[in-house]
Structure formats: structure tokens, C-alpha cells
């Protein structure tokens, strides 16, 4: 099997000075992508031949969807740099997503165009339902996190029919745990900034236990950094997320122990190590057990 190199292959489609200067892109779906690449390469010859292409286009679509998701939907200041950042995120998200059709059509993979198009449509329906619940304040923190994980799995689940039958179950279990890790890691990262965190896990968790005055502050979406940090410390949101990350990593290691194929175990262990390195958490006590 060729080494995993999807992040490098994606760079010609994602590295643009204008975008990097004026806005910040979401993290690349490296864990899920590496996992998909490994399992496709343990499938039939057709999947092995196209495994790199399928993983690349899926990662680009996911980056496009995540870039749109990162657009600030607040009603705050609309001029200058914030407006430029919003506009670039819209354009960048559309641009990244558009490459899947071009790259697949170039290789005459028309069926895969249809499969991914269906997955994108499903993703958008799921996201709309989630936003509806958020607007109606009909969501708990755990429900929010669970639905975000399901959203982050959707594109990758499209490939389950291509996974060798004996491996399909472990593929889905590992995909769920890797998706949980990436989702929780992003929630941890965004929790440092109230402007980014005010519709995330910590926001919903605080609402569940906050005093009435605190709820009013949270619902107004008008907290400064000092007030936000006080609430974060009071309700231990970072600790809750770190515990979830720790538990998912333990689950991944447990799943790997149940695999009998030594080559597959080796590849997945390498993917996990690479994943931890990319998240920059491999040295943290919270995930070392």
C-alpha cells in the first residue's frame, strides 16, 4: 500500500495566499481520511486503485462543508476584515467542494459523483434539522455533540458498501470514534473564544446548569472573554470534553486489540499515532491514560 499522503495531495487545491492571509480554515479531516484510505486499500482491486482519489475528493468536500460551517453567522460588525473573512469562507468552501466533481469526472468515476452528491444532500438536510433545533433552543449538549459526530461521519459512511464485508463493522465503529475525537478536539479548540464557541458544546452545556442571569448572558451572545472564561471554569467544560476525548481514544485502542490482521493493525496504529500528532495532543496527560 502506498503511504498515506492525502494532506500533501490536497495542498494544490487548498493553499492560497489570499485565503491564508485573511481567514482561518478549519482543520483537515485527517483522522477520518487516513482511516478511509486504509480500509479502501484492504478492499477489492478497484477500491485499491481508486482509494487515494476517493479519499482526496472526500477530504476536499468535507473541508468545503466545514469551511461553510465556520462562517460567522452573528449579526455583529459586518465591514472590513470580518466581512472579507466571511466572503472568503463562502468562496473557499464552494471552491473546495467543487473539486470533487472535476477530479472524479476526469477519471470517469461518474457513479462516485452520484454517491458523494447524495451524501452532501443528506449532510445539508441533517445540518438544517440541527440548526432548527438550535434556533428553537431544543437541544442538550450531548444531543448537539452526537449530531455533530453524525454529520462528520456522513460523507465517509458512503464508502461502507465498498469495504470488505468482514471489515465493515470495525470500519464503522472506528469511524464513529475517530469522528468523535475530531469533533471533540474542534470543540476544545473553539471553546477558547466566545465568538466561536457560542453555538458549540460548551454553550449548550452551560445553559443546562447556569443561573437565570447566566442564561440571559449566554442567550444574548454578548459575553466578553473574561465572563466566558469564568463560566468555562465554573462548569468545567474543558474537562468534560477532554474526558470524552480520552474515552474515545481508549475505545479506539480497544477496537484495535480485537483485530486479527497484523498488517491492518499496524496501519491503523500508525494512523492513530499520526492522528494524535496532528491534533498536537500526543503528549498530554489527558490522553495518555
XYZ file of C-alpha atoms in Angstrom:
289
model
C 0.000 0.000 0.000
C 1.269 3.465 -0.890
C 1.944 5.737 2.089
C -0.904 7.990 3.164
C -0.299 11.387 1.565
C -3.747 12.963 1.211
C -2.867 16.222 3.045
C 0.047 16.726 0.645
C -2.093 15.924 -2.408
C -4.734 18.392 -1.215
C -2.341 21.332 -0.896
C -2.531 22.451 -4.556
C -6.300 22.811 -4.083
C -6.278 24.444 -0.646
C -3.130 26.575 -0.247
C -3.845 30.095 -1.445
C -2.195 33.224 -0.041
C -5.396 35.279 -0.158
C -7.280 32.741 1.959
C -4.435 32.233 4.417
C -3.888 35.972 4.886
C -7.481 36.939 5.553
C -9.229 33.958 7.107
C -8.609 30.737 9.015
C -9.624 27.395 7.587
C -10.984 24.558 9.732
C -8.770 21.534 10.418
C -8.320 18.963 7.673
C -10.262 15.718 8.281
C -7.015 13.811 8.660
C -8.156 11.092 11.057
C -11.233 10.094 9.084
C -9.360 10.414 5.802
C -6.492 8.191 6.893
C -8.973 5.627 8.198
C -10.897 5.602 4.908
C -7.707 5.240 2.898
C -6.606 2.216 4.919
C -9.921 0.381 4.663
C -10.320 1.065 0.936
C -6.863 -0.385 0.406
C -7.941 -3.573 2.161
C -10.825 -3.984 -0.280
C -11.145 -5.150 -3.873
C -8.652 -4.208 -6.561
C -10.979 -1.449 -7.835
C -11.108 0.189 -4.412
C -7.343 -0.134 -4.013
C -6.749 1.535 -7.385
C -9.093 4.420 -6.592
C -8.563 4.605 -2.833
C -6.331 7.651 -2.956
C -8.647 9.512 -5.342
C -11.756 8.710 -3.292
C -10.094 9.802 -0.072
C -8.787 13.024 -1.608
C -12.118 14.149 -3.044
C -13.963 13.240 0.157
C -11.483 15.264 2.200
C -11.901 18.255 -0.127
C -15.691 18.100 0.091
C -15.501 17.798 3.878
C -13.179 20.801 4.026
C -15.630 22.762 1.896
C -18.548 21.876 4.164
C -16.514 22.645 7.290
C -15.400 25.983 5.837
C -19.015 26.987 5.281
C -19.793 25.795 8.809
C -17.082 28.115 10.170
C -18.706 31.243 8.720
C -19.633 33.698 11.473
C -23.435 33.845 11.496
C -23.651 36.578 14.117
C -25.164 39.976 13.445
C -22.104 41.863 14.624
C -19.735 44.127 12.723
C -20.029 43.398 9.002
C -17.373 45.678 7.494
C -13.626 45.477 6.954
C -11.683 42.334 7.815
C -14.633 40.374 9.302
C -16.620 40.845 6.109
C -13.640 39.856 3.966
C -13.152 36.731 6.068
C -16.818 35.757 5.691
C -16.745 36.291 1.936
C -13.564 34.272 1.547
C -15.002 31.404 3.590
C -18.053 31.277 1.332
C -15.914 31.293 -1.807
C -13.323 28.881 -0.406
C -15.972 26.410 0.735
C -17.596 26.411 -2.698
C -14.207 26.089 -4.377
C -13.025 23.141 -2.274
C -16.303 21.292 -2.731
C -16.321 21.828 -6.494
C -13.121 19.855 -6.969
C -14.745 16.524 -6.169
C -16.793 16.619 -9.372
C -13.870 17.748 -11.531
C -11.428 15.152 -10.205
C -13.895 12.262 -10.335
C -15.213 13.162 -13.791
C -11.652 13.392 -15.078
C -11.172 9.764 -14.018
C -14.635 8.795 -15.334
C -15.867 7.951 -11.840
C -19.409 9.122 -12.544
C -21.047 6.694 -10.114
C -18.947 8.095 -7.293
C -20.051 11.616 -8.235
C -23.619 10.489 -7.599
C -22.742 8.764 -4.322
C -20.979 11.805 -2.905
C -23.658 14.175 -4.212
C -26.274 12.166 -2.305
C -24.129 12.276 0.826
C -23.738 16.059 0.523
C -27.504 16.469 0.167
C -28.065 14.276 3.236
C -25.480 16.292 5.159
C -27.275 19.539 4.353
C -30.643 18.132 5.437
C -29.150 16.878 8.711
C -27.479 20.244 9.294
C -30.721 22.122 8.638
C -32.533 19.948 11.193
C -29.775 20.612 13.726
C -29.916 24.371 13.155
C -33.681 24.266 13.574
C -33.305 22.658 16.987
C -30.610 25.168 17.922
C -32.790 28.130 16.982
C -35.655 26.660 18.978
C -33.357 26.000 21.956
C -34.465 22.354 21.790
C -31.058 20.792 22.238
C -28.971 19.406 25.075
C -25.179 19.478 24.977
C -24.998 15.718 24.475
C -27.574 15.814 21.680
C -25.614 18.585 19.985
C -22.357 16.644 20.181
C -23.954 13.407 18.991
C -25.487 15.113 15.970
C -22.225 16.860 15.111
C -20.445 13.498 15.162
C -23.111 12.045 12.865
C -22.652 14.976 10.485
C -18.901 14.420 10.454
C -19.398 10.743 9.624
C -21.895 11.195 6.804
C -19.597 11.553 3.781
C -17.337 8.747 4.929
C -20.200 6.336 5.560
C -20.896 6.492 1.815
C -17.991 4.093 1.355
C -19.255 1.365 3.683
C -20.603 -0.734 0.758
C -17.071 -0.738 -0.683
C -15.454 -2.022 2.499
C -14.762 -5.760 2.608
C -17.656 -7.450 4.431
C -15.600 -8.872 7.334
C -14.206 -5.383 8.000
C -17.377 -3.295 7.595
C -18.371 -3.469 11.259
C -14.966 -2.480 12.628
C -14.756 0.270 9.982
C -17.988 1.848 11.198
C -17.004 1.564 14.859
C -13.597 3.124 14.262
C -15.112 5.825 12.062
C -17.504 6.743 14.885
C -14.660 7.035 17.391
C -12.317 8.955 15.074
C -15.201 11.291 14.218
C -15.904 11.770 17.916
C -12.245 12.611 18.527
C -12.072 15.143 15.715
C -15.373 16.712 16.738
C -14.396 16.989 20.401
C -10.966 18.342 19.518
C -12.568 21.083 17.430
C -14.949 21.899 20.288
C -11.974 22.194 22.638
C -10.201 24.492 20.213
C -13.169 26.759 19.643
C -14.025 26.930 23.361
C -11.191 29.412 23.939
C -13.020 32.144 22.033
C -16.609 33.075 22.941
C -17.222 34.422 19.434
C -16.649 30.919 18.042
C -17.979 28.919 20.970
C -21.405 30.465 21.433
C -23.189 27.753 19.491
C -20.958 24.841 20.474
C -20.890 22.122 23.108
C -19.751 24.378 25.956
C -22.542 26.853 25.264
C -25.219 24.158 25.447
C -23.613 22.573 28.495
C -23.570 25.870 30.370
C -27.213 26.553 29.544
C -28.199 23.288 31.235
C -26.814 24.319 34.639
C -26.471 28.107 34.508
C -28.280 30.530 36.784
C -31.008 32.666 35.247
C -28.661 35.657 34.984
C -26.028 33.498 33.316
C -28.588 32.112 30.877
C -29.576 35.627 29.892
C -25.929 36.475 29.247
C -25.433 33.341 27.176
C -28.596 33.825 25.145
C -27.680 37.432 24.422
C -24.456 36.195 22.762
C -22.775 39.224 24.265
C -20.135 37.822 26.616
C -16.642 39.212 26.789
C -13.650 36.901 27.128
C -13.381 37.395 30.899
C -17.009 36.418 31.567
C -16.740 33.469 29.198
C -13.640 32.122 30.939
C -15.342 32.429 34.321
C -18.239 30.306 33.087
C -15.861 27.819 31.483
C -14.059 27.340 34.787
C -17.270 27.173 36.806
C -18.879 24.482 34.659
C -15.640 22.607 33.813
C -16.455 22.374 30.114
C -12.856 21.771 29.038
C -12.562 18.884 31.488
C -15.762 17.307 30.199
C -14.535 17.490 26.611
C -11.076 16.203 27.498
C -12.664 13.234 29.270
C -14.679 12.468 26.137
C -11.543 12.669 24.016
C -9.722 10.362 26.403
C -12.580 7.847 26.348
C -12.750 7.750 22.554
C -9.014 7.182 22.299
C -9.307 4.321 24.773
C -12.143 2.891 22.675
C -10.023 3.101 19.523
C -7.171 1.263 21.208
C -9.600 -1.362 22.455
C -11.019 -1.864 18.964
C -7.529 -2.251 17.518
C -6.772 -5.016 20.002
C -9.659 -7.050 18.595
C -8.327 -7.039 15.008
C -6.533 -10.206 13.913
C -4.938 -8.950 10.688
C -1.432 -7.866 11.717
C -0.938 -5.635 8.679
C -4.221 -3.866 9.312
C -3.383 -3.400 12.995
C -0.012 -1.915 12.066
C -1.533 0.514 9.561
C -4.298 1.585 11.935
C -1.862 2.029 14.820
C 0.263 4.251 12.611
C -2.855 6.206 11.630
C -3.725 6.710 15.296
C -0.205 7.921 16.109
C -0.299 10.292 13.143
C -3.746 11.476 14.197
C -2.573 12.262 17.728
C 0.435 14.123 16.396
C -1.705 16.207 14.069
C -4.011 17.165 16.922
C -0.939 18.081 18.984
C -2.212 16.184 21.979
C 0.006 13.098 21.992
C 1.993 14.406 24.956
C -0.961 15.491 27.075
C -1.659 13.557 30.238
C -5.369 13.586 29.451
C -4.925 11.178 26.584
C -2.051 9.124 27.900
C -4.208 7.295 30.413
